[in-house]
JSON list of C-alpha atoms in Angstrom, two decimals:
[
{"chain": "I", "resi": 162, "resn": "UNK", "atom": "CA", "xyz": [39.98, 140.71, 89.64]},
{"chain": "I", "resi": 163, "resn": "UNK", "atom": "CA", "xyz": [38.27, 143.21, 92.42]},
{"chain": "I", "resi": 164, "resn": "UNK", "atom": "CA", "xyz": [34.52, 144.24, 91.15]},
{"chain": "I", "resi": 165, "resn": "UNK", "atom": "CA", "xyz": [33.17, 147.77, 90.64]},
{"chain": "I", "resi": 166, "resn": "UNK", "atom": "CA", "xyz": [32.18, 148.98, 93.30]},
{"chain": "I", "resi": 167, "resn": "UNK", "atom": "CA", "xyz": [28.73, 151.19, 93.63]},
{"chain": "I", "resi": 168, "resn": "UNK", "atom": "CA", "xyz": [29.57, 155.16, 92.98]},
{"chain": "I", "resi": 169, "resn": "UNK", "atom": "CA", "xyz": [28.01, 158.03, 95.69]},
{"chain": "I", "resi": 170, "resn": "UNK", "atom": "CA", "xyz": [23.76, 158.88, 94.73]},
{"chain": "I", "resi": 171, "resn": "UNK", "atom": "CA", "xyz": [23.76, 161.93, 93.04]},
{"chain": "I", "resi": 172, "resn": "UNK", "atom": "CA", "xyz": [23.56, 165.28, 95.62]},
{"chain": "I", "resi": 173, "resn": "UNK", "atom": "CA", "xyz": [19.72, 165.40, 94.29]},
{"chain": "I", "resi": 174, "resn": "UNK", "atom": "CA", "xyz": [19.09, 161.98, 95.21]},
{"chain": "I", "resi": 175, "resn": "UNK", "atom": "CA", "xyz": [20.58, 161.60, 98.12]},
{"chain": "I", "resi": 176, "resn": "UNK", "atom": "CA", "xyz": [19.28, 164.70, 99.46]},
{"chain": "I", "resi": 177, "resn": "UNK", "atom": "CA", "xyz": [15.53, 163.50, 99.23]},
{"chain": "I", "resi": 178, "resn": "UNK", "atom": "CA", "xyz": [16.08, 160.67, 101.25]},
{"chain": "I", "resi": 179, "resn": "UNK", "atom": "CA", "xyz": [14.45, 160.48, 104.87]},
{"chain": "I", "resi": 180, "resn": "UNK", "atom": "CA", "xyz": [16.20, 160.19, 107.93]},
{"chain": "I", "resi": 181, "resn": "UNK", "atom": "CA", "xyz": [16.12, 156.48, 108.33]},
{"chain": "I", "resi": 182, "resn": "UNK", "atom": "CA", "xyz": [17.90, 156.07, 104.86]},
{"chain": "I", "resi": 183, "resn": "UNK", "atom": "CA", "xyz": [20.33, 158.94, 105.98]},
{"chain": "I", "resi": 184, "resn": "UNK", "atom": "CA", "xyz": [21.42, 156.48, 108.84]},
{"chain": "I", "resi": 185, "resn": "UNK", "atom": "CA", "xyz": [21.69, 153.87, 106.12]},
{"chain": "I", "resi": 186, "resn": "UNK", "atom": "CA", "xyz": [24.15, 155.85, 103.83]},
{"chain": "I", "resi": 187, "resn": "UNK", "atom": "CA", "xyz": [26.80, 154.45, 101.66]},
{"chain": "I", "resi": 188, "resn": "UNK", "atom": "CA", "xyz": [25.56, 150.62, 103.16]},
{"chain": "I", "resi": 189, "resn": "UNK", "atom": "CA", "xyz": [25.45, 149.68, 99.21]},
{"chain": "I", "resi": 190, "resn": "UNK", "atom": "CA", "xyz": [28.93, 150.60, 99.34]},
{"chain": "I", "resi": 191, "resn": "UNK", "atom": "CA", "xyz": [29.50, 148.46, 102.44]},
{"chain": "I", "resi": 192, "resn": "UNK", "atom": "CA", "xyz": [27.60, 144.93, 100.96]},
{"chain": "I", "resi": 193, "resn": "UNK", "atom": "CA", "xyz": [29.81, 145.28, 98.23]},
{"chain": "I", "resi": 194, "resn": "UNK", "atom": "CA", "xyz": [32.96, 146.13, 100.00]},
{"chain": "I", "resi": 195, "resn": "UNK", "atom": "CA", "xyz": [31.72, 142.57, 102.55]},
{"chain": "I", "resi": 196, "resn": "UNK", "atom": "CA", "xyz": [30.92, 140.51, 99.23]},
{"chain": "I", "resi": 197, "resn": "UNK", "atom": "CA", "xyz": [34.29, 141.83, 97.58]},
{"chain": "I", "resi": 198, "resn": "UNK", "atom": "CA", "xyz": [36.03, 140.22, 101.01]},
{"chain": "I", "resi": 199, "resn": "UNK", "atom": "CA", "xyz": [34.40, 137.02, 100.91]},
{"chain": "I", "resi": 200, "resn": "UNK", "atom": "CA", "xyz": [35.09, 136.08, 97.22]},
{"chain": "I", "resi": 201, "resn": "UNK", "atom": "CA", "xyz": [38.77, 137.41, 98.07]},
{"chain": "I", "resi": 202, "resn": "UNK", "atom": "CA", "xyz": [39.28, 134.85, 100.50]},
{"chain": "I", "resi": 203, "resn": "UNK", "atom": "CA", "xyz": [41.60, 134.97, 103.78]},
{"chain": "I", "resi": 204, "resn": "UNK", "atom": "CA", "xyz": [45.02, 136.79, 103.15]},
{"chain": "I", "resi": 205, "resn": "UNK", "atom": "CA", "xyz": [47.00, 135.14, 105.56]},
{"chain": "I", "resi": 206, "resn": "UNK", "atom": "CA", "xyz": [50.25, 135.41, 107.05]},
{"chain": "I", "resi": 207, "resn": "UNK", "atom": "CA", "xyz": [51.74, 133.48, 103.92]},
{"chain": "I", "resi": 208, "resn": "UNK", "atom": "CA", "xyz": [54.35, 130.50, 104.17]},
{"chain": "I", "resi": 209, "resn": "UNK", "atom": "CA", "xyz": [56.98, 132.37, 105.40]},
{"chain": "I", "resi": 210, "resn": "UNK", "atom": "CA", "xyz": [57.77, 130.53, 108.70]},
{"chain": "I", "resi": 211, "resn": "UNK", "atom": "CA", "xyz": [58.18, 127.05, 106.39]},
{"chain": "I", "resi": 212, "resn": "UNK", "atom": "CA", "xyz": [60.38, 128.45, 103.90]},
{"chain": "I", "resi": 213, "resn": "UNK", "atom": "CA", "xyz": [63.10, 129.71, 106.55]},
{"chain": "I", "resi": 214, "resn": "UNK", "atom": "CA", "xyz": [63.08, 126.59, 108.31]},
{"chain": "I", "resi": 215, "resn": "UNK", "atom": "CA", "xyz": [63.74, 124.16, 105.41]},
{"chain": "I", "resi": 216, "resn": "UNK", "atom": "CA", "xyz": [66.77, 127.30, 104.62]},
{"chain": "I", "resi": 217, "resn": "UNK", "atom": "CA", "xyz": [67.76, 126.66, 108.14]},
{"chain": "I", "resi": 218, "resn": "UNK", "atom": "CA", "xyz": [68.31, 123.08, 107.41]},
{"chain": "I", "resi": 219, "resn": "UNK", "atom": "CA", "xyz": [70.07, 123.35, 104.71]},
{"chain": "I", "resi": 220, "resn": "UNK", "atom": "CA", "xyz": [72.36, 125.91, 106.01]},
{"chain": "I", "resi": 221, "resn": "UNK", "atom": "CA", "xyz": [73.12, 122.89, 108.96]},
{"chain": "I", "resi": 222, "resn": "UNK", "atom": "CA", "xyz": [73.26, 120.18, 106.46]},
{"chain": "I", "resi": 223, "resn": "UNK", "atom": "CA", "xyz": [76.21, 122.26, 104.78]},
{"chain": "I", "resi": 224, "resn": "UNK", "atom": "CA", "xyz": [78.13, 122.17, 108.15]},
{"chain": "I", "resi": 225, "resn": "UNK", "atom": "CA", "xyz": [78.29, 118.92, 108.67]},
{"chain": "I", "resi": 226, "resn": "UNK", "atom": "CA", "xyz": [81.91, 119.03, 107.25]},
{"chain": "I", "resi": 227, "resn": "UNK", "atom": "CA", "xyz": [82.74, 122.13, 109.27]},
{"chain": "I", "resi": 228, "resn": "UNK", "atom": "CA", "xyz": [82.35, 121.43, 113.25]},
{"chain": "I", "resi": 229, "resn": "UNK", "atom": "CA", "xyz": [85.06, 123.89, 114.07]},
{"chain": "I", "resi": 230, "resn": "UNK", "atom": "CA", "xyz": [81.83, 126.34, 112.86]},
{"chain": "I", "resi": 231, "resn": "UNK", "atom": "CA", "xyz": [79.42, 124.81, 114.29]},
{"chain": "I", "resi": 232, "resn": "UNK", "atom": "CA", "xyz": [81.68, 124.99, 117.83]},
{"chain": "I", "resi": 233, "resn": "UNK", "atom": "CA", "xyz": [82.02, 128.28, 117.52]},
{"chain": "I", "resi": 234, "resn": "UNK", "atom": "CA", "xyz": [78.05, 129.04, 116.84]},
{"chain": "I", "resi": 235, "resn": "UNK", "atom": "CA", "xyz": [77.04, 126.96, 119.90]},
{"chain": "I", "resi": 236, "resn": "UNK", "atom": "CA", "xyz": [79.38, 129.32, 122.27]},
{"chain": "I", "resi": 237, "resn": "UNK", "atom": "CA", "xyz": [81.00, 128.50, 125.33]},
{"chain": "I", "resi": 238, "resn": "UNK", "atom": "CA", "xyz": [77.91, 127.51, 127.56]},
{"chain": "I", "resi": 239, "resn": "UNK", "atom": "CA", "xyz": [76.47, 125.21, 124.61]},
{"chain": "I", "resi": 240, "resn": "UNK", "atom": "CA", "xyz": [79.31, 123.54, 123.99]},
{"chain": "I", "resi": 241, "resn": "UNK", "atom": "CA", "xyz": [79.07, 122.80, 127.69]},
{"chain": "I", "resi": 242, "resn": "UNK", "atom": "CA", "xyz": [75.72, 121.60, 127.88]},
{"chain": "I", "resi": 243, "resn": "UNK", "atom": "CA", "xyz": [76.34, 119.10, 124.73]},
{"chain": "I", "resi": 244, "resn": "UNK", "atom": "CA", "xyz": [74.38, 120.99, 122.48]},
{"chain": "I", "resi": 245, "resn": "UNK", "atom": "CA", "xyz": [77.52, 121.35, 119.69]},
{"chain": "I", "resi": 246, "resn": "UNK", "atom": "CA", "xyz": [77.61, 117.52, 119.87]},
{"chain": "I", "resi": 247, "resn": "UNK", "atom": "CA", "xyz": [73.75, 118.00, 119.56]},
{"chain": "I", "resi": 248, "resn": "UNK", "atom": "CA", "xyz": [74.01, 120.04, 116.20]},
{"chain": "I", "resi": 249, "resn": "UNK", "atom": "CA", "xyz": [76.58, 118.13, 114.90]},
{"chain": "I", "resi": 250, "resn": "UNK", "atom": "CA", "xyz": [74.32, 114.66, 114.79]},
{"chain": "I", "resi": 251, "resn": "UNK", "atom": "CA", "xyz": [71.80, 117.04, 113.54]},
{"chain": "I", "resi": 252, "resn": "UNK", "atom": "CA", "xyz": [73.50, 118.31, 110.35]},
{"chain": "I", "resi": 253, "resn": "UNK", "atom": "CA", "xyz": [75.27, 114.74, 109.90]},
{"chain": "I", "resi": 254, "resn": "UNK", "atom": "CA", "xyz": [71.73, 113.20, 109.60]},
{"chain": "I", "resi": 255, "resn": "UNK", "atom": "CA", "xyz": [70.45, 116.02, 106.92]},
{"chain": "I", "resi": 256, "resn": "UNK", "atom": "CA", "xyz": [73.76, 116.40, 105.02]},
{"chain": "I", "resi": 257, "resn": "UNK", "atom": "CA", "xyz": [72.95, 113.34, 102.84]},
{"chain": "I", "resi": 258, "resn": "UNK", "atom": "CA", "xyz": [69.23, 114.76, 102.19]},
{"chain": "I", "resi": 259, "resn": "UNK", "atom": "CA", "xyz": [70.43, 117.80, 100.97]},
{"chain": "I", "resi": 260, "resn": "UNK", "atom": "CA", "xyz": [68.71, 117.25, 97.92]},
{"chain": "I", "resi": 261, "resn": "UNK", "atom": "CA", "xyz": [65.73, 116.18, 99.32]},
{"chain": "I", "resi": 262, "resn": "UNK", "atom": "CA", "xyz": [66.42, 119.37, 101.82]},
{"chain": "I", "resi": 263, "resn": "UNK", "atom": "CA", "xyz": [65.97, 121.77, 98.59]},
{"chain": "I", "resi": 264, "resn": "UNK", "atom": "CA", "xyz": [63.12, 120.36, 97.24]},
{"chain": "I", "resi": 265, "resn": "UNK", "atom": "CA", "xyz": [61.40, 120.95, 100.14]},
{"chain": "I", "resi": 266, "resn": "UNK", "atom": "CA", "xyz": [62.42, 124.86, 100.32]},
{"chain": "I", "resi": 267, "resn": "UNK", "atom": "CA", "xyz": [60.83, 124.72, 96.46]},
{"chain": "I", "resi": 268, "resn": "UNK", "atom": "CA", "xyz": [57.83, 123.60, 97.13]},
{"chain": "I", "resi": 269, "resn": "UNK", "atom": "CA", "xyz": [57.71, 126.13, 100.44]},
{"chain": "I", "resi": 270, "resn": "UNK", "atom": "CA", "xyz": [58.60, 128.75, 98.00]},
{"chain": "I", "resi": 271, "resn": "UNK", "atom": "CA", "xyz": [56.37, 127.98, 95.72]},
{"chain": "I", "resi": 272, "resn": "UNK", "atom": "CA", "xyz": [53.58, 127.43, 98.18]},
{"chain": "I", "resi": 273, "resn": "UNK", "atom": "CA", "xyz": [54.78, 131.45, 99.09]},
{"chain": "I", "resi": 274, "resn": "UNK", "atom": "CA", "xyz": [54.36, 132.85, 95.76]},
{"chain": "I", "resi": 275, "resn": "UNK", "atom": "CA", "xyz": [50.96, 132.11, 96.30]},
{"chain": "I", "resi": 276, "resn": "UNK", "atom": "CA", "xyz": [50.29, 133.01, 99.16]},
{"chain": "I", "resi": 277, "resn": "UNK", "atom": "CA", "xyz": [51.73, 136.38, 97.83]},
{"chain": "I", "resi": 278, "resn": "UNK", "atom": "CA", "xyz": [49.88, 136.54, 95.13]},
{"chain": "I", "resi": 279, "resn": "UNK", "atom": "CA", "xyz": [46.61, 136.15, 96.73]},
{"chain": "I", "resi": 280, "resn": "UNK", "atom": "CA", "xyz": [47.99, 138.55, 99.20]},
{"chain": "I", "resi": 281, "resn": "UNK", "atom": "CA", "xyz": [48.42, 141.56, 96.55]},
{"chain": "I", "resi": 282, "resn": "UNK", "atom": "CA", "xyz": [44.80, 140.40, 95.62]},
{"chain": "I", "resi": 283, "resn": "UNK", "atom": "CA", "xyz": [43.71, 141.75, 99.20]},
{"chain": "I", "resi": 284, "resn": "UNK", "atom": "CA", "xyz": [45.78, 144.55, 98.88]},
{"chain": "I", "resi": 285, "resn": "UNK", "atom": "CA", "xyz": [44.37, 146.02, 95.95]},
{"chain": "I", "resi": 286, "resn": "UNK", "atom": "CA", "xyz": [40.56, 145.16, 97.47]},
{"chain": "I", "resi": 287, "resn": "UNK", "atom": "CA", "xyz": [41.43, 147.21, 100.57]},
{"chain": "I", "resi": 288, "resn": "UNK", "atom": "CA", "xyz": [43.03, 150.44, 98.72]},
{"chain": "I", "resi": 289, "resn": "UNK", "atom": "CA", "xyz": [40.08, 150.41, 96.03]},
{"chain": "I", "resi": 290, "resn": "UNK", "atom": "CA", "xyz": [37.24, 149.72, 99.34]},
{"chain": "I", "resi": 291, "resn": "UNK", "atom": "CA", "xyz": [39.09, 152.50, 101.33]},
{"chain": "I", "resi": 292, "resn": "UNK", "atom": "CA", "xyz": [39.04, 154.85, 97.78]},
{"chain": "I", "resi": 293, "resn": "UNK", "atom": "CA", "xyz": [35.34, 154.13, 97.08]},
{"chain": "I", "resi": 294, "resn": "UNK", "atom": "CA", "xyz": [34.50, 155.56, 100.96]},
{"chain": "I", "resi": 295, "resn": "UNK", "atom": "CA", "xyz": [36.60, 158.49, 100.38]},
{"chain": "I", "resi": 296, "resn": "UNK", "atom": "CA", "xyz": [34.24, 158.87, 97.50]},
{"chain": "I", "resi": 297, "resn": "UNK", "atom": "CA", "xyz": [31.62, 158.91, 99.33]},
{"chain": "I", "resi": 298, "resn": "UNK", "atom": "CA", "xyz": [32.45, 160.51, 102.25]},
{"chain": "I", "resi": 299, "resn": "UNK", "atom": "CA", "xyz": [33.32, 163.35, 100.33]},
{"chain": "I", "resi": 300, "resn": "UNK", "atom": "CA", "xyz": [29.52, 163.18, 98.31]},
{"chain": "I", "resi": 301, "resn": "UNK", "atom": "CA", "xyz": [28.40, 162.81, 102.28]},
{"chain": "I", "resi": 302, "resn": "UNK", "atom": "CA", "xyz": [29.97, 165.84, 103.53]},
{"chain": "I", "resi": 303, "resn": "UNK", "atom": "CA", "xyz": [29.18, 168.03, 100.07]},
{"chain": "I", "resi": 304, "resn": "UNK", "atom": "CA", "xyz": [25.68, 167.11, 101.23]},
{"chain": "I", "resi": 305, "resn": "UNK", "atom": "CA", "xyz": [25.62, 167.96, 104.73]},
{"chain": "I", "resi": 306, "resn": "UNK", "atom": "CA", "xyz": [25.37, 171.67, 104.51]},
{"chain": "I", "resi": 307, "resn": "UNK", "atom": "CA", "xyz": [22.07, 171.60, 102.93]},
{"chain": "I", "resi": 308, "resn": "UNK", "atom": "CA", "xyz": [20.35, 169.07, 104.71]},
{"chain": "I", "resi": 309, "resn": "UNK", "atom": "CA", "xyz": [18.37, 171.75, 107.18]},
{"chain": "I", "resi": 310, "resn": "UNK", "atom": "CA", "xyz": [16.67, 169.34, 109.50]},
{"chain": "I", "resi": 311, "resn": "UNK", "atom": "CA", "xyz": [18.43, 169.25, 112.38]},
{"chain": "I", "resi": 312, "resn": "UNK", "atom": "CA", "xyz": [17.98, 165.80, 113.27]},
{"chain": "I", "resi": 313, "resn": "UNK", "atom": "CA", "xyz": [18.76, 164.32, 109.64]},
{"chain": "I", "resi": 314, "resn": "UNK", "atom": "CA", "xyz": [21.82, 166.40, 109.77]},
{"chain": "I", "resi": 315, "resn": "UNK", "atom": "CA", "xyz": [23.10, 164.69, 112.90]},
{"chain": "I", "resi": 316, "resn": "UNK", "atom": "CA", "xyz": [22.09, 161.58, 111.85]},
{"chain": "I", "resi": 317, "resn": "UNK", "atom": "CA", "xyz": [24.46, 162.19, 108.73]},
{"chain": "I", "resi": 318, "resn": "UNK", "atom": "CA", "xyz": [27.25, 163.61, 110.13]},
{"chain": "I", "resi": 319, "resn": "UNK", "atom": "CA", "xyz": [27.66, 160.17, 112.81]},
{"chain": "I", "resi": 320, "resn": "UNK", "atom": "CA", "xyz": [27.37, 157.94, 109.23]},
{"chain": "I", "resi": 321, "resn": "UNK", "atom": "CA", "xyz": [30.15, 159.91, 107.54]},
{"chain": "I", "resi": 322, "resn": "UNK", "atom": "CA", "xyz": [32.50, 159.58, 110.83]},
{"chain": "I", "resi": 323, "resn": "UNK", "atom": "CA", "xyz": [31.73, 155.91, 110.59]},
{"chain": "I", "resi": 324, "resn": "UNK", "atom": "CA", "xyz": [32.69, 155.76, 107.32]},
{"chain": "I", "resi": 325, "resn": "UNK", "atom": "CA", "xyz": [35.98, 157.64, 107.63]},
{"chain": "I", "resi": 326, "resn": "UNK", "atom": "CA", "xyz": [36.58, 154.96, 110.41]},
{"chain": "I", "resi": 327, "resn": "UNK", "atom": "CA", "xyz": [36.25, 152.38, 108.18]},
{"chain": "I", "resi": 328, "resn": "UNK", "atom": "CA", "xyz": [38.52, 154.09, 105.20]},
{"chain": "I", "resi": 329, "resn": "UNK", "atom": "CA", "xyz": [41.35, 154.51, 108.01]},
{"chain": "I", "resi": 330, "resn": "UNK", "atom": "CA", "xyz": [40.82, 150.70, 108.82]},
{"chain": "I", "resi": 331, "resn": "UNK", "atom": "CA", "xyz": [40.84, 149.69, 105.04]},
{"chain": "I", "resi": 332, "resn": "UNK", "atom": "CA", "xyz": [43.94, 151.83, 104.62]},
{"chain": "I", "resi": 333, "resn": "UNK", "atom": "CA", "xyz": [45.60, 150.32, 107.77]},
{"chain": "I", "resi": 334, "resn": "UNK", "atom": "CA", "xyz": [44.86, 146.93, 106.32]},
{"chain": "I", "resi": 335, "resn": "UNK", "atom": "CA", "xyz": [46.80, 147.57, 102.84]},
{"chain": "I", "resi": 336, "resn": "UNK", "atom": "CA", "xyz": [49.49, 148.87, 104.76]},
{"chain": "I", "resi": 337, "resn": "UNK", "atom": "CA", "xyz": [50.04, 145.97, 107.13]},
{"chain": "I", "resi": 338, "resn": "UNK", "atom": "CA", "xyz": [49.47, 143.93, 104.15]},
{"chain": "I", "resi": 339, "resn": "UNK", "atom": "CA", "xyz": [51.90, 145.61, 101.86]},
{"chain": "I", "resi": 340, "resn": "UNK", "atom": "CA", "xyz": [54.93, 145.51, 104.82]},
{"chain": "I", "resi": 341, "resn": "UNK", "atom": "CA", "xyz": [54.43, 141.34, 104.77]},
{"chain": "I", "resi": 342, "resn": "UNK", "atom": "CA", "xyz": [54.30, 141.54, 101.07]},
{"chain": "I", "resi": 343, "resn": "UNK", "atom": "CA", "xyz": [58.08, 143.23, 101.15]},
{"chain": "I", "resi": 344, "resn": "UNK", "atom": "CA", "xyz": [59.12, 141.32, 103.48]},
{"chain": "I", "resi": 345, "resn": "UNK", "atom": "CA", "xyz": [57.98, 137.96, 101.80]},
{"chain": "I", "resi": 346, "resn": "UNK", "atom": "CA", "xyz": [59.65, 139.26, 98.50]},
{"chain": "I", "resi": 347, "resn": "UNK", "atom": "CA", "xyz": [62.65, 139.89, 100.18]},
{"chain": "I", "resi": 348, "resn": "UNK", "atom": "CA", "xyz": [62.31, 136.46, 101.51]},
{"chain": "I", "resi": 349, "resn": "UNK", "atom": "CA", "xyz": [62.19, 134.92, 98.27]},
{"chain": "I", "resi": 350, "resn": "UNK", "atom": "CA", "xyz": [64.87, 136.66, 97.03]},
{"chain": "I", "resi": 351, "resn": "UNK", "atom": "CA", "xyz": [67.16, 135.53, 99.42]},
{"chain": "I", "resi": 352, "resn": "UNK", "atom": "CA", "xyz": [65.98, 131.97, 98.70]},
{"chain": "I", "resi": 353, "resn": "UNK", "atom": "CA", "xyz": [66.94, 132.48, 95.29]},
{"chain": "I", "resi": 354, "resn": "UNK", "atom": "CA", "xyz": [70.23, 133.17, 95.38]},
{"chain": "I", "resi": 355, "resn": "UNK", "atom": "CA", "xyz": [70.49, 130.62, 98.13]},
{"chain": "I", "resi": 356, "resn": "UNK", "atom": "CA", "xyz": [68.63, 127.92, 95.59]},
{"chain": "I", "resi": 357, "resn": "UNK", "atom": "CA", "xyz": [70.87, 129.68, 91.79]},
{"chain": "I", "resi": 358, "resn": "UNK", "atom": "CA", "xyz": [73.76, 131.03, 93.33]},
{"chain": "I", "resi": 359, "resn": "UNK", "atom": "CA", "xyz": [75.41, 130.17, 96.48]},
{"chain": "I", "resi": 360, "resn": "UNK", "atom": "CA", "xyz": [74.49, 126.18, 96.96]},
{"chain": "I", "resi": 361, "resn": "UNK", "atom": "CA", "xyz": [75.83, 125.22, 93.17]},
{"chain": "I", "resi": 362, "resn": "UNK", "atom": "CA", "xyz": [78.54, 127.50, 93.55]},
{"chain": "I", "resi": 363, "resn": "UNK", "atom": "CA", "xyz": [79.28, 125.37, 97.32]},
{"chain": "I", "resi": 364, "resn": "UNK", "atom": "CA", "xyz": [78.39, 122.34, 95.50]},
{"chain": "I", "resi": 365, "resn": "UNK", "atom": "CA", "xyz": [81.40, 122.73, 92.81]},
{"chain": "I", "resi": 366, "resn": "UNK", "atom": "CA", "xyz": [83.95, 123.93, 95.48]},
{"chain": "I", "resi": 367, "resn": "UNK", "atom": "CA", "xyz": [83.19, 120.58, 97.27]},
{"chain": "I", "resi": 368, "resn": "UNK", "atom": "CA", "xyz": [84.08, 118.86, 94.33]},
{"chain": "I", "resi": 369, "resn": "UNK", "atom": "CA", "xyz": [86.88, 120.69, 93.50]},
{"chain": "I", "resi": 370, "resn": "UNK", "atom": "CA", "xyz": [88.49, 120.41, 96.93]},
{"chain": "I", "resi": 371, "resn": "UNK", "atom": "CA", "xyz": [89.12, 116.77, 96.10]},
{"chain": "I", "resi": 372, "resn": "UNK", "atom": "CA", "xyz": [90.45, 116.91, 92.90]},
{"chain": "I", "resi": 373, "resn": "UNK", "atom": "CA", "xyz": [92.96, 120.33, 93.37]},
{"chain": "I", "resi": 374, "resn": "UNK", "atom": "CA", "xyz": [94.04, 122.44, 95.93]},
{"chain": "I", "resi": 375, "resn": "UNK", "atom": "CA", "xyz": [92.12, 121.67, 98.94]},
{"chain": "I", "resi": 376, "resn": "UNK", "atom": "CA", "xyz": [93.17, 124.24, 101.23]},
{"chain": "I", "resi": 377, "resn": "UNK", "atom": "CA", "xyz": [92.16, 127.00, 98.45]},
{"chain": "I", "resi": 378, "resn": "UNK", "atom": "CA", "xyz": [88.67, 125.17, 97.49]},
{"chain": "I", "resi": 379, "resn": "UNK", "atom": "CA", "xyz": [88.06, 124.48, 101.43]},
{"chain": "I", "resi": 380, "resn": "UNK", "atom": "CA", "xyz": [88.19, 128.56, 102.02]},
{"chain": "I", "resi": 381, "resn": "UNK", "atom": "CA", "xyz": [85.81, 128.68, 99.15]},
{"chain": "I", "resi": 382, "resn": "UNK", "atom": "CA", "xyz": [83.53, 126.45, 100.30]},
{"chain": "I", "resi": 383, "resn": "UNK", "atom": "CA", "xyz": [83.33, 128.09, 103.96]},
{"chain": "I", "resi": 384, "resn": "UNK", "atom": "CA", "xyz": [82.77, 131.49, 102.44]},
{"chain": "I", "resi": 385, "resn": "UNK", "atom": "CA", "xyz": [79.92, 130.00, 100.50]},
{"chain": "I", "resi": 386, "resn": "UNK", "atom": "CA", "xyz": [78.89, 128.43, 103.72]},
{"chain": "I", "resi": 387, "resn": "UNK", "atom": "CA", "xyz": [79.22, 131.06, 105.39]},
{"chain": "I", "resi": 388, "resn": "UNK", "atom": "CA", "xyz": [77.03, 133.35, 102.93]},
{"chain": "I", "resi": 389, "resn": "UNK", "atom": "CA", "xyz": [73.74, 131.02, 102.79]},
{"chain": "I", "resi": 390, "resn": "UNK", "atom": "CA", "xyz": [74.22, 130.92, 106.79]},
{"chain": "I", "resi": 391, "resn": "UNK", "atom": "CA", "xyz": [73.97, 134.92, 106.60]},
{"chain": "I", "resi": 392, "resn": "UNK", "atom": "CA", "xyz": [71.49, 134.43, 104.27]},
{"chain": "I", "resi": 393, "resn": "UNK", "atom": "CA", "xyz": [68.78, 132.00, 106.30]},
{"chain": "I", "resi": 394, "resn": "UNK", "atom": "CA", "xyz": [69.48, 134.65, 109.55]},
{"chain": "I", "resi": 395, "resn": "UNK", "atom": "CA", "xyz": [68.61, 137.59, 107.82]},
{"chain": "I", "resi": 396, "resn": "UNK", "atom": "CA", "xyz": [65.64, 135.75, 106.42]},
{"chain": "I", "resi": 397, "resn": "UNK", "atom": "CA", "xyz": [65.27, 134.64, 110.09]},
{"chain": "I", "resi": 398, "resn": "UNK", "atom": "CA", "xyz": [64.73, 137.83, 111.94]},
{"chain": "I", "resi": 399, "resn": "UNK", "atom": "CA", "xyz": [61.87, 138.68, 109.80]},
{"chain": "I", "resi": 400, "resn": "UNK", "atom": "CA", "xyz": [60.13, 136.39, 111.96]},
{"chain": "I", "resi": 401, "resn": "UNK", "atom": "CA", "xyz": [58.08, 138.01, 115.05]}
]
């Protein structure tokens, strides 16, 4: 939870204050806002980068029974150089740790919704520190028309532009902020119906193929394939 920050003086107060404390105005505001950060912690980049690539492998291990695909998504030049061969031994090697493969993207996801969570944390901090210098900005500029001395009033007028540099900053950071949040929601999302939908849904048309029509349930299965693969790209170019 984000702590109360410290309100604007009161016109009065503020207004008796010499020069020197002029230069110092809305600092209370600005040990709080520093405190608030520390005991926030670091927002980072979240576990993005993890998640996709234990997706990835899992959308490989599922071709292991499909190298016409995997062919095809090496193109002409890779198939030249090997590198179809390559991927093939690849997703032969994880196909069997499929399981193993999914547990892994739980945990990463898991490990995300944390990261998210304590990212929304920082997000609120910066909207309520940028709202709290709009406060007193706008106490600071209510005051400036009175203040007579000609030196105090300068001396004012540079601490509200500094200010309303640091409100653009704090409003900048919840934005950046808030873009990675939708884009690590999205993220999740797409693991999920990865994780609930498409792999037990591949999973039973694998099955079936052996027990019923294989042609039909082999179409099935490549469809479903071919979804997660769309899946882990889109969740792919997020990346920078």
């Amino acid at each position: 939870m984000n702590m109360a920050l410290p309100p604007p003086p009161a016109a009065a107060q503020a207004g008796a204050q010499p020069v020197a404390a002029l230069a110092a105005y809305g600092q209370p505001l600005l040990q709080a806002i520093a405190q608030q950060a520390g005991g926030q912690g670091a927002a980072g980049p979240g576990g993005a980068g993890e998640l996709i690539a234990a997706l990835a492998s899992i959308a490989l291990a599922l071709q292991s029974a499909d190298p016409a695909r995997l062919r095809r998504q090496t193109g002409w030049w890779g198939r030249l150089l090997g590198r179809d061969v390559e991927r093939q031994l690849d997703a032969d090697a994880l196909q069997p740790q499929l399981g193993v493969l999914l547990v892994r993207a739980q945990d990463s996801a898991v490990r995300l919704q944390a990261d998210s969570a304590q990212r929304q944390g920082a997000i609120a901090a910066s909207e309520q520190a940028a709202l709290a210098l709009q406060q007193w900005i706008a106490a600071g500029s209510a005051l400036l028309p009175a203040v007579a001395d000609a030196q105090a009033h300068a001396v004012l007028a540079q601490r509200l532009d500094h200010l309303r540099r640091l409100a653009a900053l704090q409003r900048s950071e919840a934005a950046q902020w808030q873009l990675l949040q939708a884009q690590d929601d999205a993220l999740l999302a797409r693991f999920r119906r990865i994780a609930e939908v498409l792999l037990p849904a591949w999973k039973q048309a694998a099955l079936a193929r052996h027990v019923q029509d294989q042609a039909v349930h082999d179409r099935q299965a490549a469809q479903l394939q071919a979804q997660i693969a769309a899946e882990v790209a889109a969740a792919q170019a997020r990346l920078p």
